[in-house]
Amino acid sequence: MLVLSRKVGESLIIDGDIEVTILDVTNDIVKVGIKAPKDIGILRKELYASVEDTNRDAKATSISKEDLLKQFNEIKKQL
């Protein structure tokens, strides 16, 4: 892991087209701004982990096409 010290207003560049800027530091909270191309996905780590867990659970769950269609139709009726 690369460890850097940055002050408010200072930035770092990743791979030539991602800029990370320190916007504010108050107590134990650091506000970070990120400029990146629109095709680059940016998620907080805890959200990324949650998505991974959900995908893993979905992959492990087997449901027949008929059961899935039945569930879809039941939800559709509720709307």
Coordinates of N, CA and C in Angstrom, one line a residue, residues 5-76:
S5 N 0.9 11.7 2.3 CA 0.4 12.8 3.1 C -0.1 13.9 2.2
R6 N -1.3 14.4 2.4 CA -1.8 15.5 1.5 C -2.5 16.5 2.4
K7 N -2.4 17.8 2.0 CA -3.1 18.8 2.8 C -4.3 19.2 2.0
V8 N -5.2 20.0 2.6 CA -6.4 20.4 2.0 C -6.1 21.2 0.7
G9 N -6.7 20.8 -0.4 CA -6.5 21.4 -1.7 C -5.4 20.7 -2.5
E10 N -4.7 19.8 -1.9 CA -3.7 19.0 -2.7 C -4.4 17.8 -3.3
S11 N -3.8 17.3 -4.4 CA -4.3 16.2 -5.1 C -3.3 15.1 -5.4
L12 N -3.8 14.0 -5.9 CA -2.9 13.0 -6.5 C -3.6 12.5 -7.7
I13 N -2.8 12.0 -8.7 CA -3.3 11.5 -9.9 C -3.0 10.0 -10.0
I14 N -4.0 9.3 -10.4 CA -4.0 7.8 -10.6 C -4.1 7.5 -12.1
D15 N -3.2 6.8 -12.6 CA -3.2 6.3 -14.0 C -3.5 7.4 -15.0
G16 N -3.1 8.6 -14.7 CA -3.1 9.7 -15.7 C -4.4 10.4 -15.9
D17 N -5.6 9.7 -15.4 CA -6.8 10.4 -15.7 C -7.8 10.4 -14.5
I18 N -7.3 9.9 -13.3 CA -8.2 10.0 -12.1 C -7.5 10.9 -11.1
E19 N -8.2 12.0 -10.7 CA -7.6 12.9 -9.8 C -8.4 12.8 -8.5
V20 N -7.6 12.7 -7.4 CA -8.2 12.6 -6.0 C -7.7 13.9 -5.3
T21 N -8.7 14.7 -4.8 CA -8.3 15.9 -4.1 C -8.9 15.9 -2.7
I22 N -8.0 16.3 -1.8 CA -8.5 16.5 -0.4 C -9.2 17.8 -0.3
L23 N -10.5 17.7 0.1 CA -11.3 18.9 0.1 C -11.4 19.6 1.5
D24 N -11.5 18.7 2.5 CA -11.6 19.3 3.9 C -11.2 18.2 4.9
V25 N -10.6 18.6 6.0 CA -10.3 17.8 7.1 C -10.8 18.4 8.4
T26 N -11.8 17.7 9.0 CA -12.4 18.3 10.2 C -12.4 17.1 11.2
N27 N -11.8 17.3 12.3 CA -11.7 16.2 13.4 C -11.2 15.0 12.7
D28 N -12.0 13.9 12.7 CA -11.6 12.6 12.2 C -12.2 12.4 10.8
I29 N -12.8 13.4 10.2 CA -13.4 13.2 8.9 C -12.6 13.9 7.8
V30 N -12.4 13.2 6.7 CA -11.7 13.7 5.5 C -12.6 13.7 4.4
K31 N -12.9 14.8 3.7 CA -13.7 14.9 2.5 C -12.8 14.8 1.3
V32 N -13.1 13.9 0.4 CA -12.3 13.6 -0.7 C -13.1 13.8 -2.0
G33 N -12.6 14.6 -3.0 CA -13.2 14.7 -4.3 C -12.5 13.9 -5.3
I34 N -13.3 13.2 -6.2 CA -12.7 12.4 -7.2 C -13.2 12.8 -8.5
K35 N -12.2 13.1 -9.5 CA -12.5 13.3 -10.9 C -12.0 12.1 -11.6
A36 N -13.0 11.5 -12.4 CA -12.6 10.3 -13.1 C -13.5 10.2 -14.4
P37 N -13.1 9.5 -15.4 CA -13.9 9.3 -16.6 C -15.2 8.7 -16.1
K38 N -16.3 8.9 -16.9 CA -17.6 8.4 -16.5 C -17.7 6.9 -16.5
D39 N -16.8 6.3 -17.3 CA -16.9 4.8 -17.4 C -16.1 4.1 -16.2
I40 N -15.6 4.9 -15.3 CA -14.9 4.4 -14.1 C -15.9 4.3 -13.0
G41 N -16.2 3.1 -12.4 CA -17.1 3.0 -11.3 C -16.4 3.4 -10.0
I42 N -17.0 4.1 -9.2 CA -16.5 4.5 -7.9 C -17.5 4.2 -6.8
L43 N -17.1 3.4 -5.9 CA -18.0 3.0 -4.8 C -17.2 3.0 -3.5
R44 N -17.9 3.4 -2.4 CA -17.3 3.3 -1.1 C -17.0 1.8 -0.8
K45 N -16.0 1.4 -0.1 CA -15.6 0.0 0.1 C -16.7 -0.8 0.7
E46 N -17.4 -0.2 1.7 CA -18.5 -1.0 2.3 C -19.6 -1.3 1.3
L47 N -19.9 -0.4 0.4 CA -20.9 -0.7 -0.6 C -20.5 -1.7 -1.6
Y48 N -19.2 -1.6 -2.0 CA -18.6 -2.6 -2.9 C -18.7 -4.0 -2.3
A49 N -18.4 -4.1 -1.0 CA -18.4 -5.4 -0.3 C -19.9 -5.9 -0.2
S50 N -20.8 -5.0 0.0 CA -22.2 -5.4 0.0 C -22.7 -5.9 -1.3
V51 N -22.3 -5.3 -2.4 CA -22.7 -5.7 -3.7 C -22.1 -7.1 -4.0
E52 N -20.8 -7.3 -3.6 CA -20.2 -8.6 -3.8 C -20.9 -9.7 -3.0
D53 N -21.3 -9.4 -1.8 CA -22.0 -10.4 -1.0 C -23.4 -10.7 -1.6
T54 N -24.1 -9.7 -2.1 CA -25.4 -9.9 -2.7 C -25.2 -10.7 -4.0
N55 N -24.2 -10.4 -4.8 CA -24.0 -11.2 -6.0 C -23.6 -12.6 -5.7
R56 N -22.8 -12.8 -4.7 CA -22.4 -14.2 -4.3 C -23.7 -15.0 -3.8
D57 N -24.5 -14.3 -3.0 CA -25.8 -15.0 -2.6 C -26.7 -15.3 -3.7
A58 N -26.8 -14.3 -4.7 CA -27.7 -14.6 -5.8 C -27.2 -15.7 -6.7
K59 N -25.9 -15.8 -6.8 CA -25.3 -16.9 -7.6 C -25.6 -18.3 -7.0
A60 N -25.5 -18.3 -5.6 CA -25.7 -19.5 -4.9 C -27.2 -20.0 -4.8
T61 N -28.1 -19.0 -5.0 CA -29.5 -19.3 -5.0 C -30.0 -19.8 -6.4
S62 N -30.6 -21.0 -6.4 CA -31.1 -21.5 -7.6 C -32.6 -21.4 -7.6
I63 N -33.2 -20.9 -8.6 CA -34.6 -20.7 -8.7 C -35.0 -21.0 -10.2
S64 N -36.0 -21.7 -10.4 CA -36.4 -22.1 -11.7 C -37.0 -20.9 -12.4
K65 N -37.0 -20.9 -13.7 CA -37.5 -19.8 -14.5 C -39.0 -19.6 -14.2
E66 N -39.7 -20.7 -14.0 CA -41.2 -20.7 -13.8 C -41.4 -20.0 -12.4
D67 N -40.6 -20.4 -11.4 CA -40.8 -19.7 -10.1 C -40.5 -18.3 -10.1
L68 N -39.5 -17.9 -10.9 CA -39.1 -16.5 -11.0 C -40.2 -15.7 -11.7
L69 N -40.8 -16.3 -12.7 CA -41.9 -15.6 -13.4 C -43.1 -15.5 -12.5
K70 N -43.4 -16.5 -11.7 CA -44.5 -16.5 -10.8 C -44.3 -15.3 -9.8
Q71 N -43.1 -15.2 -9.2 CA -42.7 -14.1 -8.3 C -42.9 -12.7 -8.9
F72 N -42.4 -12.6 -10.2 CA -42.5 -11.4 -10.9 C -44.0 -11.0 -11.1
N73 N -44.8 -11.9 -11.5 CA -46.2 -11.6 -11.7 C -46.9 -11.3 -10.4
E74 N -46.5 -11.9 -9.3 CA -47.1 -11.5 -8.0 C -46.7 -10.1 -7.6
I75 N -45.5 -9.7 -7.8 CA -45.0 -8.3 -7.5 C -45.8 -7.4 -8.4
K76 N -45.9 -7.7 -9.7 CA -46.6 -6.8 -10.6 C -48.0 -6.6 -10.2

